[in-house]
């Protein structure tokens, strides 16, 4: 069974940094592109970033480009999202997803002073 | 960026109703479109991919159609468990944009 478990969310002040993790199991992680999607409270879904299976190809939404960095460790079946220069509008539940067919439960990031 | 416009944004319907949700893309995306269902506090669930292919395990009352710029999600007979918010997403271009969502509520 595919399992994705996000962690690393929390409350922090504007301008801060946070690193989200997504632990994958139940499939060959190194074979799959992975994505991060976020959802602000009461709002719709927003695609954030994706990384190819080898990590060689990466894309970002304009709203996070230059501030967020996606990465992966295929040896540890893990996906990461390094978030810097955080803003109030980055407040959201962050989901990792495999092919958009399998999703984690999400981790909440709250940016507030 | 590709813009996806869903309509309606809110829909009130009864159990047994046939429901249709539309998703219009700002430019052609072939059939690179997916539909998701999301319930409060839960992750999205993939219903349909490639515009019309039903994801494994999804009831056959859900169907999708369309290509290019206009797509529809149809629920042939609405069930109590179908009351949720539905999103379309295009996967032809980056960024992989979502529509604004359609909330289906009980009449």
PDB file of C-alpha atoms in Angstrom:
ATOM      1  CA  UNK A   1       0.000   0.000   0.000  1.00  0.00           C
ATOM      2  CA  UNK A   2       1.301   3.415  -0.971  1.00  0.00           C
ATOM      3  CA  UNK A   3       1.883   5.637   2.046  1.00  0.00           C
ATOM      4  CA  UNK A   4       3.001   9.239   2.135  1.00  0.00           C
ATOM      5  CA  UNK A   5       3.541  10.919   5.483  1.00  0.00           C
ATOM      6  CA  UNK A   6       4.358  14.617   5.672  1.00  0.00           C
ATOM      7  CA  UNK A   7       6.041  16.236   8.639  1.00  0.00           C
ATOM      8  CA  UNK A   8       7.783  19.448   9.600  1.00  0.00           C
ATOM      9  CA  UNK A   9       4.914  21.906   9.666  1.00  0.00           C
ATOM     10  CA  UNK A  10       4.481  24.468  12.381  1.00  0.00           C
ATOM     11  CA  UNK A  11       3.961  28.068  13.406  1.00  0.00           C
ATOM     12  CA  UNK A  12       6.583  30.616  12.512  1.00  0.00           C
ATOM     13  CA  UNK A  13       7.051  34.297  11.898  1.00  0.00           C
ATOM     14  CA  UNK A  14       7.224  36.018   8.527  1.00  0.00           C
ATOM     15  CA  UNK A  15      10.692  35.774   7.035  1.00  0.00           C
ATOM     16  CA  UNK A  16      11.381  32.454   8.701  1.00  0.00           C
ATOM     17  CA  UNK A  17      12.381  29.128   7.215  1.00  0.00           C
ATOM     18  CA  UNK A  18      11.005  25.630   7.457  1.00  0.00           C
ATOM     19  CA  UNK A  19      11.798  22.265   5.908  1.00  0.00           C
ATOM     20  CA  UNK A  20       8.971  19.883   5.155  1.00  0.00           C
ATOM     21  CA  UNK A  21       9.546  16.173   4.707  1.00  0.00           C
ATOM     22  CA  UNK A  22       7.493  13.453   3.084  1.00  0.00           C
ATOM     23  CA  UNK A  23       8.306   9.849   3.914  1.00  0.00           C
ATOM     24  CA  UNK A  24       7.243   7.421   1.209  1.00  0.00           C
ATOM     25  CA  UNK A  25       6.630   3.695   1.464  1.00  0.00           C
ATOM     26  CA  UNK A  26       4.836   0.916  -0.372  1.00  0.00           C
ATOM     27  CA  UNK A  27       6.285   1.680  -3.797  1.00  0.00           C
ATOM     28  CA  UNK A  28       9.609   2.171  -5.552  1.00  0.00           C
ATOM     29  CA  UNK A  29      10.085   5.825  -4.707  1.00  0.00           C
ATOM     30  CA  UNK A  30      12.995   6.338  -7.101  1.00  0.00           C
ATOM     31  CA  UNK A  31      10.761   5.541 -10.088  1.00  0.00           C
ATOM     32  CA  UNK A  32       8.276   8.362  -9.577  1.00  0.00           C
ATOM     33  CA  UNK A  33       7.989  12.094 -10.062  1.00  0.00           C
ATOM     34  CA  UNK A  34       6.751  13.736  -6.873  1.00  0.00           C
ATOM     35  CA  UNK A  35       4.812  16.938  -6.287  1.00  0.00           C
ATOM     36  CA  UNK A  36       3.917  19.337  -3.497  1.00  0.00           C
ATOM     37  CA  UNK A  37       0.443  20.887  -3.459  1.00  0.00           C
ATOM     38  CA  UNK A  38      -0.836  23.340  -0.858  1.00  0.00           C
ATOM     39  CA  UNK A  39      -4.193  24.567   0.342  1.00  0.00           C
ATOM     40  CA  UNK A  40      -4.671  27.778   2.282  1.00  0.00           C
ATOM     41  CA  UNK A  41      -7.387  27.677   4.963  1.00  0.00           C
ATOM     42  CA  UNK A  42     -10.795  27.704   3.300  1.00  0.00           C
ATOM     43  CA  UNK A  43      -9.279  28.073  -0.157  1.00  0.00           C
ATOM     44  CA  UNK A  44      -8.642  25.898  -3.191  1.00  0.00           C
ATOM     45  CA  UNK A  45      -5.722  23.736  -4.189  1.00  0.00           C
ATOM     46  CA  UNK A  46      -2.478  25.278  -5.434  1.00  0.00           C
ATOM     47  CA  UNK A  47       0.261  23.284  -7.136  1.00  0.00           C
ATOM     48  CA  UNK A  48       3.632  24.252  -5.639  1.00  0.00           C
ATOM     49  CA  UNK A  49       6.458  22.217  -7.154  1.00  0.00           C
ATOM     50  CA  UNK A  50       7.474  18.949  -8.728  1.00  0.00           C
ATOM     51  CA  UNK A  51      10.681  16.967  -9.044  1.00  0.00           C
ATOM     52  CA  UNK A  52      11.462  14.213 -11.496  1.00  0.00           C
ATOM     53  CA  UNK A  53      12.317  10.696 -10.364  1.00  0.00           C
ATOM     54  CA  UNK A  54      16.064  11.364 -10.496  1.00  0.00           C
ATOM     55  CA  UNK A  55      15.851  14.931  -9.248  1.00  0.00           C
ATOM     56  CA  UNK A  56      17.245  16.292 -12.468  1.00  0.00           C
ATOM     57  CA  UNK A  57      14.138  18.229 -13.497  1.00  0.00           C
ATOM     58  CA  UNK A  58      12.355  20.620 -11.175  1.00  0.00           C
ATOM     59  CA  UNK A  59       9.514  23.109 -11.615  1.00  0.00           C
ATOM     60  CA  UNK A  60       8.007  25.688  -9.264  1.00  0.00           C
ATOM     61  CA  UNK A  61       4.922  27.850  -9.110  1.00  0.00           C
ATOM     62  CA  UNK A  62       5.751  31.512  -9.631  1.00  0.00           C
ATOM     63  CA  UNK A  63       4.454  32.259  -6.140  1.00  0.00           C
ATOM     64  CA  UNK A  64       7.284  30.272  -4.519  1.00  0.00           C
ATOM     65  CA  UNK A  65      10.067  30.452  -7.101  1.00  0.00           C
ATOM     66  CA  UNK A  66      13.301  31.677  -5.551  1.00  0.00           C
ATOM     67  CA  UNK A  67      12.072  31.008  -2.010  1.00  0.00           C
ATOM     68  CA  UNK A  68      11.235  27.287  -1.967  1.00  0.00           C
ATOM     69  CA  UNK A  69      13.498  24.403  -2.944  1.00  0.00           C
ATOM     70  CA  UNK A  70      12.257  20.899  -3.639  1.00  0.00           C
ATOM     71  CA  UNK A  71      14.612  17.957  -3.274  1.00  0.00           C
ATOM     72  CA  UNK A  72      14.557  14.218  -2.727  1.00  0.00           C
ATOM     73  CA  UNK A  73      16.675  11.451  -1.265  1.00  0.00           C
ATOM     74  CA  UNK A  74      15.903   8.271  -3.168  1.00  0.00           C
ATOM     75  CA  UNK A  75      18.059   6.195  -0.828  1.00  0.00           C
ATOM     76  CA  UNK A  76      15.860   7.267   2.067  1.00  0.00           C
ATOM     77  CA  UNK A  77      12.534   7.329   0.167  1.00  0.00           C
ATOM     78  CA  UNK A  78      12.041  10.924   1.151  1.00  0.00           C
ATOM     79  CA  UNK A  79      10.846  14.144  -0.446  1.00  0.00           C
ATOM     80  CA  UNK A  80      11.617  17.582   0.948  1.00  0.00           C
ATOM     81  CA  UNK A  81      10.485  21.164   0.592  1.00  0.00           C
ATOM     82  CA  UNK A  82      12.805  23.822   1.955  1.00  0.00           C
ATOM     83  CA  UNK A  83      10.805  27.007   2.467  1.00  0.00           C
ATOM     84  CA  UNK A  84      12.628  30.293   3.034  1.00  0.00           C
ATOM     85  CA  UNK A  85      11.492  33.902   3.357  1.00  0.00           C
ATOM     86  CA  UNK A  86       8.070  32.721   4.401  1.00  0.00           C
ATOM     87  CA  UNK A  87       5.088  35.046   4.071  1.00  0.00           C
ATOM     88  CA  UNK A  88       1.630  35.086   5.604  1.00  0.00           C
ATOM     89  CA  UNK A  89       0.243  33.946   2.253  1.00  0.00           C
ATOM     90  CA  UNK A  90       2.287  30.743   2.503  1.00  0.00           C
ATOM     91  CA  UNK A  91       0.018  29.628   5.349  1.00  0.00           C
ATOM     92  CA  UNK A  92      -1.517  26.383   4.151  1.00  0.00           C
ATOM     93  CA  UNK A  93      -1.729  22.652   4.493  1.00  0.00           C
ATOM     94  CA  UNK A  94       1.059  21.187   2.383  1.00  0.00           C
ATOM     95  CA  UNK A  95       0.512  17.808   0.712  1.00  0.00           C
ATOM     96  CA  UNK A  96       2.993  15.602  -1.032  1.00  0.00           C
ATOM     97  CA  UNK A  97       1.590  13.494  -3.819  1.00  0.00           C
ATOM     98  CA  UNK A  98       2.706  10.718  -6.146  1.00  0.00           C
ATOM     99  CA  UNK A  99       1.249  11.218  -9.587  1.00  0.00           C
ATOM    100  CA  UNK A 100      -1.696  13.011  -7.913  1.00  0.00           C
ATOM    101  CA  UNK A 101      -3.241   9.592  -7.267  1.00  0.00           C
ATOM    102  CA  UNK A 102      -1.697   9.051  -3.860  1.00  0.00           C
ATOM    103  CA  UNK A 103      -1.594  11.846  -1.288  1.00  0.00           C
ATOM    104  CA  UNK A 104      -0.306  12.303   2.212  1.00  0.00           C
ATOM    105  CA  UNK A 105      -2.459  13.604   5.030  1.00  0.00           C
ATOM    106  CA  UNK A 106      -0.854  17.029   4.838  1.00  0.00           C
ATOM    107  CA  UNK A 107       1.121  19.167   7.250  1.00  0.00           C
ATOM    108  CA  UNK A 108       0.015  22.629   8.349  1.00  0.00           C
ATOM    109  CA  UNK A 109       2.328  25.591   7.987  1.00  0.00           C
ATOM    110  CA  UNK A 110       1.215  28.793   9.685  1.00  0.00           C
ATOM    111  CA  UNK A 111       3.117  32.017   9.078  1.00  0.00           C
ATOM    112  CA  UNK A 112       2.054  34.731  11.463  1.00  0.00           C
ATOM    113  CA  UNK A 113       3.556  37.402  13.673  1.00  0.00           C
TER     114      UNK A 113
ATOM    115  CA  UNK B   1      -0.043  30.206 -17.273  1.00  0.00           C
ATOM    116  CA  UNK B   2      -3.122  28.139 -18.081  1.00  0.00           C
ATOM    117  CA  UNK B   3      -6.211  29.362 -16.261  1.00  0.00           C
ATOM    118  CA  UNK B   4      -8.927  26.852 -15.410  1.00  0.00           C
ATOM    119  CA  UNK B   5     -12.417  28.207 -14.793  1.00  0.00           C
ATOM    120  CA  UNK B   6     -14.866  25.901 -13.082  1.00  0.00           C
ATOM    121  CA  UNK B   7     -18.598  26.446 -13.122  1.00  0.00           C
ATOM    122  CA  UNK B   8     -20.627  26.603 -11.121  1.00  0.00           C
ATOM    123  CA  UNK B   9     -18.574  27.422  -8.036  1.00  0.00           C
ATOM    124  CA  UNK B  10     -21.437  26.222  -5.854  1.00  0.00           C
ATOM    125  CA  UNK B  11     -24.142  23.691  -6.585  1.00  0.00           C
ATOM    126  CA  UNK B  12     -27.077  22.593  -4.484  1.00  0.00           C
ATOM    127  CA  UNK B  13     -28.536  19.221  -5.446  1.00  0.00           C
ATOM    128  CA  UNK B  14     -30.549  16.301  -4.123  1.00  0.00           C
ATOM    129  CA  UNK B  15     -29.677  12.651  -3.793  1.00  0.00           C
ATOM    130  CA  UNK B  16     -30.365  10.978  -7.117  1.00  0.00           C
ATOM    131  CA  UNK B  17     -29.813  14.131  -9.185  1.00  0.00           C
ATOM    132  CA  UNK B  18     -27.612  14.174 -12.258  1.00  0.00           C
ATOM    133  CA  UNK B  19     -24.870  16.746 -11.728  1.00  0.00           C
ATOM    134  CA  UNK B  20     -22.545  18.288 -14.285  1.00  0.00           C
ATOM    135  CA  UNK B  21     -19.526  20.469 -13.527  1.00  0.00           C
ATOM    136  CA  UNK B  22     -17.653  22.313 -16.252  1.00  0.00           C
ATOM    137  CA  UNK B  23     -13.981  23.216 -16.447  1.00  0.00           C
ATOM    138  CA  UNK B  24     -12.761  25.589 -19.148  1.00  0.00           C
ATOM    139  CA  UNK B  25      -9.089  26.067 -19.939  1.00  0.00           C
ATOM    140  CA  UNK B  26      -7.657  29.364 -21.172  1.00  0.00           C
ATOM    141  CA  UNK B  27      -5.882  27.496 -23.953  1.00  0.00           C
ATOM    142  CA  UNK B  28      -5.915  23.992 -25.349  1.00  0.00           C
ATOM    143  CA  UNK B  29      -4.632  21.235 -23.110  1.00  0.00           C
ATOM    144  CA  UNK B  30      -5.605  18.209 -25.215  1.00  0.00           C
ATOM    145  CA  UNK B  31      -6.932  15.675 -22.706  1.00  0.00           C
ATOM    146  CA  UNK B  32      -4.405  16.397 -19.963  1.00  0.00           C
ATOM    147  CA  UNK B  33      -7.064  17.039 -17.351  1.00  0.00           C
ATOM    148  CA  UNK B  34      -7.830  15.409 -14.032  1.00  0.00           C
ATOM    149  CA  UNK B  35     -10.754  15.676 -11.615  1.00  0.00           C
ATOM    150  CA  UNK B  36     -10.537  15.387  -7.837  1.00  0.00           C
ATOM    151  CA  UNK B  37     -12.992  15.122  -4.979  1.00  0.00           C
ATOM    152  CA  UNK B  38     -12.141  16.634  -1.631  1.00  0.00           C
ATOM    153  CA  UNK B  39     -13.988  16.353   1.637  1.00  0.00           C
ATOM    154  CA  UNK B  40     -13.361  18.662   4.611  1.00  0.00           C
ATOM    155  CA  UNK B  41     -10.119  17.949   6.400  1.00  0.00           C
ATOM    156  CA  UNK B  42      -9.085  15.291   3.902  1.00  0.00           C
ATOM    157  CA  UNK B  43      -6.608  15.102   1.046  1.00  0.00           C
ATOM    158  CA  UNK B  44      -7.967  15.275  -2.495  1.00  0.00           C
ATOM    159  CA  UNK B  45      -8.965  12.023  -4.145  1.00  0.00           C
ATOM    160  CA  UNK B  46      -8.297  11.445  -7.822  1.00  0.00           C
ATOM    161  CA  UNK B  47     -11.493  10.555  -9.669  1.00  0.00           C
ATOM    162  CA  UNK B  48     -10.650  10.880 -13.356  1.00  0.00           C
ATOM    163  CA  UNK B  49      -7.466  11.386 -15.348  1.00  0.00           C
ATOM    164  CA  UNK B  50      -6.784  11.963 -19.021  1.00  0.00           C
ATOM    165  CA  UNK B  51     -10.133  13.752 -19.121  1.00  0.00           C
ATOM    166  CA  UNK B  52     -12.228  10.592 -19.210  1.00  0.00           C
ATOM    167  CA  UNK B  53     -10.394   7.658 -17.618  1.00  0.00           C
ATOM    168  CA  UNK B  54     -11.905   6.534 -14.336  1.00  0.00           C
ATOM    169  CA  UNK B  55      -9.374   5.979 -11.572  1.00  0.00           C
ATOM    170  CA  UNK B  56      -9.406   2.469 -10.166  1.00  0.00           C
ATOM    171  CA  UNK B  57     -11.972   2.049  -7.413  1.00  0.00           C
ATOM    172  CA  UNK B  58     -14.023   5.119  -8.320  1.00  0.00           C
ATOM    173  CA  UNK B  59     -17.730   4.380  -8.808  1.00  0.00           C
ATOM    174  CA  UNK B  60     -18.979   4.296 -12.376  1.00  0.00           C
ATOM    175  CA  UNK B  61     -21.533   7.041 -11.680  1.00  0.00           C
ATOM    176  CA  UNK B  62     -18.614   9.435 -12.164  1.00  0.00           C
ATOM    177  CA  UNK B  63     -17.620  10.213 -15.731  1.00  0.00           C
ATOM    178  CA  UNK B  64     -15.534  12.799 -17.504  1.00  0.00           C
ATOM    179  CA  UNK B  65     -15.452  14.120 -21.032  1.00  0.00           C
ATOM    180  CA  UNK B  66     -13.941  16.808 -23.175  1.00  0.00           C
ATOM    181  CA  UNK B  67     -10.746  17.839 -24.871  1.00  0.00           C
ATOM    182  CA  UNK B  68      -9.008  21.022 -25.831  1.00  0.00           C
ATOM    183  CA  UNK B  69     -10.505  23.752 -23.692  1.00  0.00           C
ATOM    184  CA  UNK B  70     -13.820  22.423 -22.402  1.00  0.00           C
ATOM    185  CA  UNK B  71     -14.311  19.554 -20.005  1.00  0.00           C
ATOM    186  CA  UNK B  72     -17.120  18.159 -17.893  1.00  0.00           C
ATOM    187  CA  UNK B  73     -17.426  15.976 -14.837  1.00  0.00           C
ATOM    188  CA  UNK B  74     -20.769  14.235 -14.522  1.00  0.00           C
ATOM    189  CA  UNK B  75     -22.217  12.383 -11.569  1.00  0.00           C
ATOM    190  CA  UNK B  76     -25.075  10.364 -12.973  1.00  0.00           C
ATOM    191  CA  UNK B  77     -26.972   9.860  -9.722  1.00  0.00           C
ATOM    192  CA  UNK B  78     -25.733  11.855  -6.746  1.00  0.00           C
ATOM    193  CA  UNK B  79     -25.173   9.809  -3.600  1.00  0.00           C
ATOM    194  CA  UNK B  80     -24.905  11.095   0.002  1.00  0.00           C
ATOM    195  CA  UNK B  81     -21.160  10.440   0.033  1.00  0.00           C
ATOM    196  CA  UNK B  82     -20.673  12.612  -3.076  1.00  0.00           C
ATOM    197  CA  UNK B  83     -21.319  15.877  -1.269  1.00  0.00           C
ATOM    198  CA  UNK B  84     -17.868  17.448  -1.432  1.00  0.00           C
ATOM    199  CA  UNK B  85     -15.781  19.950  -3.356  1.00  0.00           C
ATOM    200  CA  UNK B  86     -14.560  19.029  -6.820  1.00  0.00           C
ATOM    201  CA  UNK B  87     -11.483  20.392  -8.568  1.00  0.00           C
ATOM    202  CA  UNK B  88     -10.122  20.086 -12.090  1.00  0.00           C
ATOM    203  CA  UNK B  89      -6.381  20.263 -12.826  1.00  0.00           C
ATOM    204  CA  UNK B  90      -4.473  20.561 -16.072  1.00  0.00           C
ATOM    205  CA  UNK B  91      -1.295  18.522 -16.493  1.00  0.00           C
ATOM    206  CA  UNK B  92      -0.251  19.630 -19.956  1.00  0.00           C
ATOM    207  CA  UNK B  93       1.825  22.641 -18.936  1.00  0.00           C
ATOM    208  CA  UNK B  94       3.737  23.946 -15.950  1.00  0.00           C
ATOM    209  CA  UNK B  95       2.518  25.297 -13.613  1.00  0.00           C
ATOM    210  CA  UNK B  96       0.012  22.507 -13.184  1.00  0.00           C
ATOM    211  CA  UNK B  97      -2.920  24.713 -12.325  1.00  0.00           C
ATOM    212  CA  UNK B  98      -6.123  23.767 -10.544  1.00  0.00           C
ATOM    213  CA  UNK B  99      -9.565  25.155 -11.083  1.00  0.00           C
ATOM    214  CA  UNK B 100     -11.183  27.161  -8.327  1.00  0.00           C
ATOM    215  CA  UNK B 101     -13.407  24.315  -7.176  1.00  0.00           C
ATOM    216  CA  UNK B 102     -17.095  23.449  -7.171  1.00  0.00           C
ATOM    217  CA  UNK B 103     -18.777  22.802  -3.851  1.00  0.00           C
ATOM    218  CA  UNK B 104     -21.662  20.357  -4.094  1.00  0.00           C
ATOM    219  CA  UNK B 105     -24.069  20.675  -1.203  1.00  0.00           C
ATOM    220  CA  UNK B 106     -27.300  18.983  -0.208  1.00  0.00           C
ATOM    221  CA  UNK B 107     -30.477  20.747  -1.272  1.00  0.00           C
TER     222      UNK B 107
END
